[in-house]
Amino acid sequence: MKIIRSVKEMIEFEAQGEIAFVPTMGALHEGHLSLIRAAKKENDLVVVSIFVNPVQFSPGEDFSEYPRDEDCDTELLLKEDIDVLFMPQMKEMYPENSLVKVSLPSLTDCLCGTKRPKHFDGVALVLVKLFNIINPTKVYFGQKDYQQAMIVKKLIDDLNFQIGFKMLPTIRESNGLAMSSRNVYLTDDEQKQAGALYAMFSEARDLVRNGERNAIKLKEAMKSFLSKYEKLKLDYIDVRRADLKEVDVLEQGRYVLAASVYLGETRLIDNILVHV
Ligand code: AMP
């Protein structure tokens, strides 16, 4: 595994084959590894990036506390036998004279974008940069961050990137809690309580299977389920079409049930897809 820290060196990397790319912010867990393993299976070369992207954090968010463990991540990636670990320096990614912004208005003004207004523009900007630097043939993203995955798909389409896109399922703890680098912020008791989020989605999925088609009623049922867990404080709950458009009545198609909750100071997000 080659470790590259310079943007210039990454651009000049002479790939002996097609590159699959898995962007991450590090503090790697089984969710990340599932993407890396799929990328490894399906492609000649795998590049993984670790970069905690400052422009996707708002003031007051956890940029400085975000978990970082370069040694542990490097060791994990060595075991996965990837080809390149790209860890760019902040100054090189965002020189003082950086000017360009990327925005995708209607995809970013709902769900997580409502509470984190600049977040997805920051995600989009860093991904455009990384795609240009790494020049991948295919990119891998997790359903865990469903809105982000939809934004990446749109970036690729609208900006004519010649890149294949793959979204893979969310990897969960045994109690249903979606794995996340931020789970280290949770106490043992909070980790247990956090399983309620997935239980809530599972109940909603059963309601859909049993014929519920009214989005408002589904949202109410999910809120009512969550209200039994006093440590979980609701941020948002939504039911949308899989393309993130609003919906009142679920007709034939794919839908995403998405939520964000606070457990103490920690904000968790999760979602499931349902088919009608
Ligand atoms: P992050 O390091 O949080 O920016 O995540 C990097 C990539 O890993 C993104 O595509 C995430 O959606 C994906 N990811 C994070 N958690 C999970 C999980 N539990 N299951 C599957 N993919 C995940």
PDB file of C-alpha atoms and ligand atoms in Angstrom:
ATOM      1  CA  MET A   1       0.000   0.000   0.000  1.00  0.00           C
ATOM      2  CA  LYS A   2       1.372   3.354  -1.056  1.00  0.00           C
ATOM      3  CA  ILE A   3       0.684   6.330   1.205  1.00  0.00           C
ATOM      4  CA  ILE A   4       0.369   9.592  -0.693  1.00  0.00           C
ATOM      5  CA  ARG A   5       0.053  12.924   1.106  1.00  0.00           C
ATOM      6  CA  SER A   6       0.677  15.326  -1.756  1.00  0.00           C
ATOM      7  CA  VAL A   7      -1.991  16.342  -4.263  1.00  0.00           C
ATOM      8  CA  LYS A   8       0.622  16.631  -7.019  1.00  0.00           C
ATOM      9  CA  GLU A   9       1.914  13.112  -6.349  1.00  0.00           C
ATOM     10  CA  MET A  10      -1.635  11.733  -6.375  1.00  0.00           C
ATOM     11  CA  ILE A  11      -2.373  13.441  -9.712  1.00  0.00           C
ATOM     12  CA  GLU A  12       0.843  12.031 -11.147  1.00  0.00           C
ATOM     13  CA  PHE A  13       0.220   8.498  -9.807  1.00  0.00           C
ATOM     14  CA  GLU A  14       0.431   6.193 -12.787  1.00  0.00           C
ATOM     15  CA  ALA A  15      -2.359   3.714 -12.294  1.00  0.00           C
ATOM     16  CA  GLN A  16      -1.868   0.276 -13.835  1.00  0.00           C
ATOM     17  CA  GLY A  17      -5.592  -0.190 -14.410  1.00  0.00           C
ATOM     18  CA  GLU A  18      -8.941   1.321 -13.489  1.00  0.00           C
ATOM     19  CA  ILE A  19      -9.230   3.032 -10.120  1.00  0.00           C
ATOM     20  CA  ALA A  20     -12.026   2.424  -7.635  1.00  0.00           C
ATOM     21  CA  PHE A  21     -12.227   5.210  -5.082  1.00  0.00           C
ATOM     22  CA  VAL A  22     -13.622   5.166  -1.535  1.00  0.00           C
ATOM     23  CA  PRO A  23     -13.605   8.618   0.099  1.00  0.00           C
ATOM     24  CA  THR A  24     -13.698   8.679   3.924  1.00  0.00           C
ATOM     25  CA  MET A  25     -13.011  10.912   6.886  1.00  0.00           C
ATOM     26  CA  GLY A  26     -11.141   8.119   8.664  1.00  0.00           C
ATOM     27  CA  ALA A  27     -11.812   6.552  12.095  1.00  0.00           C
ATOM     28  CA  LEU A  28     -12.556   3.528   9.964  1.00  0.00           C
ATOM     29  CA  HIS A  29     -15.080   0.849  10.939  1.00  0.00           C
ATOM     30  CA  GLU A  30     -16.820  -2.114   9.306  1.00  0.00           C
ATOM     31  CA  GLY A  31     -19.090   0.238   7.325  1.00  0.00           C
ATOM     32  CA  HIS A  32     -16.080   1.748   5.555  1.00  0.00           C
ATOM     33  CA  LEU A  33     -14.482  -1.673   5.172  1.00  0.00           C
ATOM     34  CA  SER A  34     -17.591  -3.055   3.443  1.00  0.00           C
ATOM     35  CA  LEU A  35     -17.172  -0.385   0.737  1.00  0.00           C
ATOM     36  CA  ILE A  36     -13.451  -1.057   0.444  1.00  0.00           C
ATOM     37  CA  ARG A  37     -13.959  -4.817   0.131  1.00  0.00           C
ATOM     38  CA  ALA A  38     -16.591  -4.377  -2.578  1.00  0.00           C
ATOM     39  CA  ALA A  39     -14.292  -1.951  -4.420  1.00  0.00           C
ATOM     40  CA  LYS A  40     -11.427  -4.414  -4.164  1.00  0.00           C
ATOM     41  CA  LYS A  41     -13.510  -7.288  -5.496  1.00  0.00           C
ATOM     42  CA  GLU A  42     -14.805  -5.390  -8.518  1.00  0.00           C
ATOM     43  CA  ASN A  43     -11.787  -3.347  -9.695  1.00  0.00           C
ATOM     44  CA  ASP A  44      -8.070  -3.428 -10.545  1.00  0.00           C
ATOM     45  CA  LEU A  45      -6.937  -0.777  -8.069  1.00  0.00           C
ATOM     46  CA  VAL A  46      -8.405   0.729  -4.914  1.00  0.00           C
ATOM     47  CA  VAL A  47      -7.653   4.215  -3.631  1.00  0.00           C
ATOM     48  CA  VAL A  48      -9.009   5.203  -0.202  1.00  0.00           C
ATOM     49  CA  SER A  49      -8.842   8.805   0.959  1.00  0.00           C
ATOM     50  CA  ILE A  50      -8.872  10.010   4.543  1.00  0.00           C
ATOM     51  CA  PHE A  51      -9.551  13.707   4.864  1.00  0.00           C
ATOM     52  CA  VAL A  52     -11.598  15.426   7.550  1.00  0.00           C
ATOM     53  CA  ASN A  53     -13.038  18.088   5.303  1.00  0.00           C
ATOM     54  CA  PRO A  54     -13.269  21.410   7.163  1.00  0.00           C
ATOM     55  CA  VAL A  55     -15.705  23.092   4.767  1.00  0.00           C
ATOM     56  CA  GLN A  56     -18.484  20.603   5.483  1.00  0.00           C
ATOM     57  CA  PHE A  57     -18.500  21.503   9.195  1.00  0.00           C
ATOM     58  CA  SER A  58     -20.289  24.624  10.426  1.00  0.00           C
ATOM     59  CA  PRO A  59     -18.916  26.733  13.257  1.00  0.00           C
ATOM     60  CA  GLY A  60     -19.822  25.009  16.538  1.00  0.00           C
ATOM     61  CA  GLU A  61     -19.839  21.523  14.984  1.00  0.00           C
ATOM     62  CA  ASP A  62     -17.322  18.822  15.893  1.00  0.00           C
ATOM     63  CA  PHE A  63     -14.546  19.483  13.329  1.00  0.00           C
ATOM     64  CA  SER A  64     -11.764  19.730  15.919  1.00  0.00           C
ATOM     65  CA  GLU A  65     -13.067  16.818  18.030  1.00  0.00           C
ATOM     66  CA  TYR A  66     -13.875  14.561  15.063  1.00  0.00           C
ATOM     67  CA  PRO A  67     -12.188  11.185  15.822  1.00  0.00           C
ATOM     68  CA  ARG A  68      -8.819  10.823  14.087  1.00  0.00           C
ATOM     69  CA  ASP A  69      -6.607   7.737  14.348  1.00  0.00           C
ATOM     70  CA  GLU A  70      -4.135   7.584  11.497  1.00  0.00           C
ATOM     71  CA  ASP A  71      -2.120   4.652  12.867  1.00  0.00           C
ATOM     72  CA  CYS A  72      -5.112   2.425  13.453  1.00  0.00           C
ATOM     73  CA  ASP A  73      -6.644   3.342  10.042  1.00  0.00           C
ATOM     74  CA  THR A  74      -3.353   2.661   8.258  1.00  0.00           C
ATOM     75  CA  GLU A  75      -3.072  -0.737   9.910  1.00  0.00           C
ATOM     76  CA  LEU A  76      -6.645  -1.649   8.936  1.00  0.00           C
ATOM     77  CA  LEU A  77      -6.068  -0.604   5.334  1.00  0.00           C
ATOM     78  CA  LEU A  78      -2.801  -2.557   5.139  1.00  0.00           C
ATOM     79  CA  LYS A  79      -4.807  -5.667   6.011  1.00  0.00           C
ATOM     80  CA  GLU A  80      -7.326  -4.893   3.256  1.00  0.00           C
ATOM     81  CA  ASP A  81      -4.425  -4.719   0.809  1.00  0.00           C
ATOM     82  CA  ILE A  82      -5.584  -1.540  -0.924  1.00  0.00           C
ATOM     83  CA  ASP A  83      -3.291   0.146  -3.427  1.00  0.00           C
ATOM     84  CA  VAL A  84      -3.178   3.785  -2.328  1.00  0.00           C
ATOM     85  CA  LEU A  85      -4.088   5.602   0.874  1.00  0.00           C
ATOM     86  CA  PHE A  86      -4.442   9.301   0.034  1.00  0.00           C
ATOM     87  CA  MET A  87      -4.246  11.663   3.009  1.00  0.00           C
ATOM     88  CA  PRO A  88      -3.960  15.191   1.631  1.00  0.00           C
ATOM     89  CA  GLN A  89      -2.887  18.169   3.687  1.00  0.00           C
ATOM     90  CA  MET A  90      -5.463  20.824   4.469  1.00  0.00           C
ATOM     91  CA  LYS A  91      -3.346  23.685   3.051  1.00  0.00           C
ATOM     92  CA  GLU A  92      -2.986  21.926  -0.266  1.00  0.00           C
ATOM     93  CA  MET A  93      -6.683  21.055  -0.525  1.00  0.00           C
ATOM     94  CA  TYR A  94      -7.816  24.576   0.392  1.00  0.00           C
ATOM     95  CA  PRO A  95      -5.166  27.184  -0.409  1.00  0.00           C
ATOM     96  CA  GLU A  96      -5.987  30.656   0.878  1.00  0.00           C
ATOM     97  CA  ASN A  97      -7.056  31.829  -2.567  1.00  0.00           C
ATOM     98  CA  SER A  98      -9.707  29.087  -3.080  1.00  0.00           C
ATOM     99  CA  LEU A  99     -12.862  30.643  -4.475  1.00  0.00           C
ATOM    100  CA  VAL A 100     -15.119  28.116  -6.203  1.00  0.00           C
ATOM    101  CA  LYS A 101     -18.283  26.884  -4.486  1.00  0.00           C
ATOM    102  CA  VAL A 102     -20.453  23.967  -5.536  1.00  0.00           C
ATOM    103  CA  SER A 103     -24.132  23.883  -4.671  1.00  0.00           C
ATOM    104  CA  LEU A 104     -27.092  21.645  -5.452  1.00  0.00           C
ATOM    105  CA  PRO A 105     -30.036  23.663  -4.097  1.00  0.00           C
ATOM    106  CA  SER A 106     -33.078  21.406  -4.149  1.00  0.00           C
ATOM    107  CA  LEU A 107     -31.210  18.305  -2.983  1.00  0.00           C
ATOM    108  CA  THR A 108     -29.617  20.069  -0.043  1.00  0.00           C
ATOM    109  CA  ASP A 109     -32.480  22.084   1.447  1.00  0.00           C
ATOM    110  CA  CYS A 110     -34.208  19.102   3.078  1.00  0.00           C
ATOM    111  CA  LEU A 111     -33.412  16.385   5.674  1.00  0.00           C
ATOM    112  CA  CYS A 112     -29.885  17.022   7.051  1.00  0.00           C
ATOM    113  CA  GLY A 113     -29.463  20.117   4.878  1.00  0.00           C
ATOM    114  CA  THR A 114     -32.094  22.024   6.879  1.00  0.00           C
ATOM    115  CA  LYS A 115     -30.056  21.910  10.090  1.00  0.00           C
ATOM    116  CA  ARG A 116     -26.642  21.931   8.388  1.00  0.00           C
ATOM    117  CA  PRO A 117     -27.157  24.467   5.584  1.00  0.00           C
ATOM    118  CA  LYS A 118     -23.557  24.567   4.246  1.00  0.00           C
ATOM    119  CA  HIS A 119     -22.754  20.920   4.918  1.00  0.00           C
ATOM    120  CA  PHE A 120     -23.558  19.345   1.558  1.00  0.00           C
ATOM    121  CA  ASP A 121     -22.023  22.183  -0.456  1.00  0.00           C
ATOM    122  CA  GLY A 122     -18.815  21.426   1.446  1.00  0.00           C
ATOM    123  CA  VAL A 123     -19.177  17.706   0.745  1.00  0.00           C
ATOM    124  CA  ALA A 124     -19.809  18.390  -2.950  1.00  0.00           C
ATOM    125  CA  LEU A 125     -16.792  20.702  -3.211  1.00  0.00           C
ATOM    126  CA  VAL A 126     -14.340  18.242  -1.667  1.00  0.00           C
ATOM    127  CA  LEU A 127     -15.668  15.387  -3.800  1.00  0.00           C
ATOM    128  CA  VAL A 128     -15.315  17.335  -7.036  1.00  0.00           C
ATOM    129  CA  LYS A 129     -11.730  18.075  -6.026  1.00  0.00           C
ATOM    130  CA  LEU A 130     -10.993  14.473  -5.048  1.00  0.00           C
ATOM    131  CA  PHE A 131     -12.558  13.118  -8.254  1.00  0.00           C
ATOM    132  CA  ASN A 132     -10.316  15.435 -10.291  1.00  0.00           C
ATOM    133  CA  ILE A 133      -7.206  14.550  -8.301  1.00  0.00           C
ATOM    134  CA  ILE A 134      -7.746  10.780  -8.239  1.00  0.00           C
ATOM    135  CA  ASN A 135      -9.524  10.297 -11.572  1.00  0.00           C
ATOM    136  CA  PRO A 136     -11.452   7.164 -10.550  1.00  0.00           C
ATOM    137  CA  THR A 137     -13.510   4.918 -12.816  1.00  0.00           C
ATOM    138  CA  LYS A 138     -15.888   3.993 -10.046  1.00  0.00           C
ATOM    139  CA  VAL A 139     -16.780   5.404  -6.608  1.00  0.00           C
ATOM    140  CA  TYR A 140     -18.320   3.680  -3.594  1.00  0.00           C
ATOM    141  CA  PHE A 141     -20.642   5.293  -1.041  1.00  0.00           C
ATOM    142  CA  GLY A 142     -22.719   4.027   1.881  1.00  0.00           C
ATOM    143  CA  GLN A 143     -26.504   4.173   2.141  1.00  0.00           C
ATOM    144  CA  LYS A 144     -25.927   5.284   5.744  1.00  0.00           C
ATOM    145  CA  ASP A 145     -25.538   8.805   4.298  1.00  0.00           C
ATOM    146  CA  TYR A 146     -28.355   8.480   1.796  1.00  0.00           C
ATOM    147  CA  GLN A 147     -28.782  12.178   1.030  1.00  0.00           C
ATOM    148  CA  GLN A 148     -25.038  12.456   0.438  1.00  0.00           C
ATOM    149  CA  ALA A 149     -25.172   9.477  -1.939  1.00  0.00           C
ATOM    150  CA  MET A 150     -27.969  11.140  -3.957  1.00  0.00           C
ATOM    151  CA  ILE A 151     -25.910  14.330  -4.126  1.00  0.00           C
ATOM    152  CA  VAL A 152     -22.868  12.430  -5.414  1.00  0.00           C
ATOM    153  CA  LYS A 153     -24.979  10.789  -8.111  1.00  0.00           C
ATOM    154  CA  LYS A 154     -26.248  14.200  -9.216  1.00  0.00           C
ATOM    155  CA  LEU A 155     -22.729  15.698  -9.183  1.00  0.00           C
ATOM    156  CA  ILE A 156     -21.519  12.908 -11.447  1.00  0.00           C
ATOM    157  CA  ASP A 157     -24.455  13.360 -13.854  1.00  0.00           C
ATOM    158  CA  ASP A 158     -24.535  17.156 -13.948  1.00  0.00           C
ATOM    159  CA  LEU A 159     -20.778  17.676 -14.191  1.00  0.00           C
ATOM    160  CA  ASN A 160     -20.272  14.851 -16.715  1.00  0.00           C
ATOM    161  CA  PHE A 161     -17.809  12.933 -14.615  1.00  0.00           C
ATOM    162  CA  GLN A 162     -17.148   9.627 -16.374  1.00  0.00           C
ATOM    163  CA  ILE A 163     -17.430   7.751 -13.108  1.00  0.00           C
ATOM    164  CA  GLY A 164     -19.555   4.762 -12.144  1.00  0.00           C
ATOM    165  CA  PHE A 165     -21.431   5.115  -8.856  1.00  0.00           C
ATOM    166  CA  LYS A 166     -22.228   2.408  -6.358  1.00  0.00           C
ATOM    167  CA  MET A 167     -24.204   2.707  -3.121  1.00  0.00           C
ATOM    168  CA  LEU A 168     -23.920  -0.167  -0.630  1.00  0.00           C
ATOM    169  CA  PRO A 169     -26.135  -1.061   2.352  1.00  0.00           C
ATOM    170  CA  THR A 170     -25.652   0.285   5.858  1.00  0.00           C
ATOM    171  CA  ILE A 171     -23.609  -1.927   8.174  1.00  0.00           C
ATOM    172  CA  ARG A 172     -25.108  -2.118  11.661  1.00  0.00           C
ATOM    173  CA  GLU A 173     -24.211  -3.194  15.179  1.00  0.00           C
ATOM    174  CA  SER A 174     -26.121  -6.216  16.494  1.00  0.00           C
ATOM    175  CA  ASN A 175     -28.782  -3.935  18.057  1.00  0.00           C
ATOM    176  CA  GLY A 176     -29.396  -2.200  14.732  1.00  0.00           C
ATOM    177  CA  LEU A 177     -27.350   0.948  15.429  1.00  0.00           C
ATOM    178  CA  ALA A 178     -25.779   2.080  12.156  1.00  0.00           C
ATOM    179  CA  MET A 179     -21.994   2.063  12.453  1.00  0.00           C
ATOM    180  CA  SER A 180     -20.512   5.532  12.452  1.00  0.00           C
ATOM    181  CA  SER A 181     -17.201   7.119  13.378  1.00  0.00           C
ATOM    182  CA  ARG A 182     -19.201   9.357  15.715  1.00  0.00           C
ATOM    183  CA  ASN A 183     -20.496   6.380  17.754  1.00  0.00           C
ATOM    184  CA  VAL A 184     -17.351   6.677  19.898  1.00  0.00           C
ATOM    185  CA  TYR A 185     -19.007   9.764  21.413  1.00  0.00           C
ATOM    186  CA  LEU A 186     -21.780   7.539  22.858  1.00  0.00           C
ATOM    187  CA  THR A 187     -21.672   5.968  26.324  1.00  0.00           C
ATOM    188  CA  ASP A 188     -22.480   2.228  26.566  1.00  0.00           C
ATOM    189  CA  ASP A 189     -25.976   3.061  27.727  1.00  0.00           C
ATOM    190  CA  GLU A 190     -26.481   5.526  24.857  1.00  0.00           C
ATOM    191  CA  GLN A 191     -25.267   2.902  22.351  1.00  0.00           C
ATOM    192  CA  LYS A 192     -27.956   0.553  23.654  1.00  0.00           C
ATOM    193  CA  GLN A 193     -30.688   3.219  23.461  1.00  0.00           C
ATOM    194  CA  ALA A 194     -29.579   4.206  19.957  1.00  0.00           C
ATOM    195  CA  GLY A 195     -30.764   0.816  18.676  1.00  0.00           C
ATOM    196  CA  ALA A 196     -34.311   2.202  18.988  1.00  0.00           C
ATOM    197  CA  LEU A 197     -33.807   4.216  15.811  1.00  0.00           C
ATOM    198  CA  TYR A 198     -33.545   1.093  13.669  1.00  0.00           C
ATOM    199  CA  ALA A 199     -36.384  -0.575  15.590  1.00  0.00           C
ATOM    200  CA  MET A 200     -38.488   2.475  14.702  1.00  0.00           C
ATOM    201  CA  PHE A 201     -37.687   2.099  10.995  1.00  0.00           C
ATOM    202  CA  SER A 202     -38.395  -1.626  11.114  1.00  0.00           C
ATOM    203  CA  GLU A 203     -41.827  -0.942  12.591  1.00  0.00           C
ATOM    204  CA  ALA A 204     -42.526   1.661   9.911  1.00  0.00           C
ATOM    205  CA  ARG A 205     -41.448  -0.797   7.213  1.00  0.00           C
ATOM    206  CA  ASP A 206     -43.962  -3.300   8.624  1.00  0.00           C
ATOM    207  CA  LEU A 207     -46.676  -0.643   8.493  1.00  0.00           C
ATOM    208  CA  VAL A 208     -45.913  -0.066   4.802  1.00  0.00           C
ATOM    209  CA  ARG A 209     -45.915  -3.825   4.153  1.00  0.00           C
ATOM    210  CA  ASN A 210     -49.315  -4.007   5.841  1.00  0.00           C
ATOM    211  CA  GLY A 211     -50.726  -1.369   3.532  1.00  0.00           C
ATOM    212  CA  GLU A 212     -50.062   2.046   5.126  1.00  0.00           C
ATOM    213  CA  ARG A 213     -49.597   4.543   2.286  1.00  0.00           C
ATOM    214  CA  ASN A 214     -50.080   7.863   4.055  1.00  0.00           C
ATOM    215  CA  ALA A 215     -46.728   9.615   4.625  1.00  0.00           C
ATOM    216  CA  ILE A 216     -48.052  11.792   7.469  1.00  0.00           C
ATOM    217  CA  LYS A 217     -49.371   8.734   9.320  1.00  0.00           C
ATOM    218  CA  LEU A 218     -46.034   6.971   8.875  1.00  0.00           C
ATOM    219  CA  LYS A 219     -44.178   9.978  10.264  1.00  0.00           C
ATOM    220  CA  GLU A 220     -46.582  10.170  13.210  1.00  0.00           C
ATOM    221  CA  ALA A 221     -46.131   6.456  13.926  1.00  0.00           C
ATOM    222  CA  MET A 222     -42.343   6.834  13.901  1.00  0.00           C
ATOM    223  CA  LYS A 223     -42.489   9.889  16.192  1.00  0.00           C
ATOM    224  CA  SER A 224     -44.751   8.054  18.581  1.00  0.00           C
ATOM    225  CA  PHE A 225     -42.404   5.048  18.639  1.00  0.00           C
ATOM    226  CA  LEU A 226     -39.437   7.274  19.415  1.00  0.00           C
ATOM    227  CA  SER A 227     -41.238   9.224  22.146  1.00  0.00           C
ATOM    228  CA  LYS A 228     -40.975   6.097  24.361  1.00  0.00           C
ATOM    229  CA  TYR A 229     -37.199   6.605  24.513  1.00  0.00           C
ATOM    230  CA  GLU A 230     -36.642   9.708  26.554  1.00  0.00           C
ATOM    231  CA  LYS A 231     -32.909   9.960  25.855  1.00  0.00           C
ATOM    232  CA  LEU A 232     -33.510  10.170  22.112  1.00  0.00           C
ATOM    233  CA  LYS A 233     -34.398  13.707  21.084  1.00  0.00           C
ATOM    234  CA  LEU A 234     -35.892  14.022  17.652  1.00  0.00           C
ATOM    235  CA  ASP A 235     -34.201  16.316  15.130  1.00  0.00           C
ATOM    236  CA  TYR A 236     -36.233  15.319  12.045  1.00  0.00           C
ATOM    237  CA  ILE A 237     -38.212  12.421  10.661  1.00  0.00           C
ATOM    238  CA  ASP A 238     -39.197  12.312   7.021  1.00  0.00           C
ATOM    239  CA  VAL A 239     -40.637  10.080   4.339  1.00  0.00           C
ATOM    240  CA  ARG A 240     -39.583  10.984   0.817  1.00  0.00           C
ATOM    241  CA  ARG A 241     -39.389   9.471  -2.622  1.00  0.00           C
ATOM    242  CA  ALA A 242     -36.073   7.742  -3.260  1.00  0.00           C
ATOM    243  CA  ASP A 243     -35.041  10.797  -5.327  1.00  0.00           C
ATOM    244  CA  LEU A 244     -35.706  12.932  -2.198  1.00  0.00           C
ATOM    245  CA  LYS A 245     -38.846  14.603  -3.613  1.00  0.00           C
ATOM    246  CA  GLU A 246     -41.679  15.140  -1.140  1.00  0.00           C
ATOM    247  CA  VAL A 247     -44.540  12.661  -1.007  1.00  0.00           C
ATOM    248  CA  ASP A 248     -48.005  12.559   0.580  1.00  0.00           C
ATOM    249  CA  VAL A 249     -49.272   9.184  -0.607  1.00  0.00           C
ATOM    250  CA  LEU A 250     -46.932   6.289  -1.346  1.00  0.00           C
ATOM    251  CA  GLU A 251     -47.728   4.822  -4.732  1.00  0.00           C
ATOM    252  CA  GLN A 252     -45.749   2.142  -6.537  1.00  0.00           C
ATOM    253  CA  GLY A 253     -42.038   2.976  -6.238  1.00  0.00           C
ATOM    254  CA  ARG A 254     -39.101   3.371  -3.845  1.00  0.00           C
ATOM    255  CA  TYR A 255     -39.133   5.571  -0.787  1.00  0.00           C
ATOM    256  CA  VAL A 256     -36.653   6.575   1.875  1.00  0.00           C
ATOM    257  CA  LEU A 257     -37.568   6.849   5.541  1.00  0.00           C
ATOM    258  CA  ALA A 258     -34.936   9.066   7.147  1.00  0.00           C
ATOM    259  CA  ALA A 259     -34.342  10.451  10.610  1.00  0.00           C
ATOM    260  CA  SER A 260     -31.895  12.284  12.770  1.00  0.00           C
ATOM    261  CA  VAL A 261     -31.889  12.206  16.580  1.00  0.00           C
ATOM    262  CA  TYR A 262     -29.760  13.616  19.354  1.00  0.00           C
ATOM    263  CA  LEU A 263     -28.462  11.440  22.161  1.00  0.00           C
ATOM    264  CA  GLY A 264     -26.976  13.962  24.509  1.00  0.00           C
ATOM    265  CA  GLU A 265     -24.742  16.127  22.327  1.00  0.00           C
ATOM    266  CA  THR A 266     -24.333  13.451  19.653  1.00  0.00           C
ATOM    267  CA  ARG A 267     -26.397  13.656  16.499  1.00  0.00           C
ATOM    268  CA  LEU A 268     -27.160  10.341  14.797  1.00  0.00           C
ATOM    269  CA  ILE A 269     -28.620   9.849  11.340  1.00  0.00           C
ATOM    270  CA  ASP A 270     -30.096   6.759   9.758  1.00  0.00           C
ATOM    271  CA  ASN A 271     -32.505   5.696   7.030  1.00  0.00           C
ATOM    272  CA  ILE A 272     -34.071   2.718   5.333  1.00  0.00           C
ATOM    273  CA  LEU A 273     -35.427   2.230   1.837  1.00  0.00           C
ATOM    274  CA  VAL A 274     -38.882   0.726   1.292  1.00  0.00           C
ATOM    275  CA  HIS A 275     -40.476  -0.559  -1.883  1.00  0.00           C
ATOM    276  CA  VAL A 276     -44.191  -0.247  -2.558  1.00  0.00           C
TER     277      VAL A 276
HETATM  278  P1  AMP B   1     -17.367   9.041   6.467  1.00  0.00           P
HETATM  279  O1  AMP B   1     -15.992   8.595   6.863  1.00  0.00           O
HETATM  280  O2  AMP B   1     -18.337   9.075   7.605  1.00  0.00           O
HETATM  281  O3  AMP B   1     -17.356  10.297   5.627  1.00  0.00           O
HETATM  282  O4  AMP B   1     -17.926   7.896   5.511  1.00  0.00           O
HETATM  283  C1  AMP B   1     -17.244   7.487   4.365  1.00  0.00           C
HETATM  284  C2  AMP B   1     -18.126   6.555   3.568  1.00  0.00           C
HETATM  285  O5  AMP B   1     -18.482   5.427   4.366  1.00  0.00           O
HETATM  286  C3  AMP B   1     -19.451   7.206   3.143  1.00  0.00           C
HETATM  287  O6  AMP B   1     -19.779   6.764   1.833  1.00  0.00           O
HETATM  288  C4  AMP B   1     -20.427   6.675   4.159  1.00  0.00           C
HETATM  289  O7  AMP B   1     -21.766   6.639   3.708  1.00  0.00           O
HETATM  290  C5  AMP B   1     -19.885   5.273   4.348  1.00  0.00           C
HETATM  291  N1  AMP B   1     -20.367   4.712   5.629  1.00  0.00           N
HETATM  292  C6  AMP B   1     -20.296   5.276   6.861  1.00  0.00           C
HETATM  293  N2  AMP B   1     -20.902   4.487   7.767  1.00  0.00           N
HETATM  294  C7  AMP B   1     -21.362   3.406   7.098  1.00  0.00           C
HETATM  295  C8  AMP B   1     -22.073   2.233   7.491  1.00  0.00           C
HETATM  296  N3  AMP B   1     -22.443   2.019   8.742  1.00  0.00           N
HETATM  297  N4  AMP B   1     -22.391   1.328   6.532  1.00  0.00           N
HETATM  298  C9  AMP B   1     -22.019   1.533   5.240  1.00  0.00           C
HETATM  299  N5  AMP B   1     -21.343   2.618   4.808  1.00  0.00           N
HETATM  300  C10 AMP B   1     -21.016   3.543   5.723  1.00  0.00           C
END
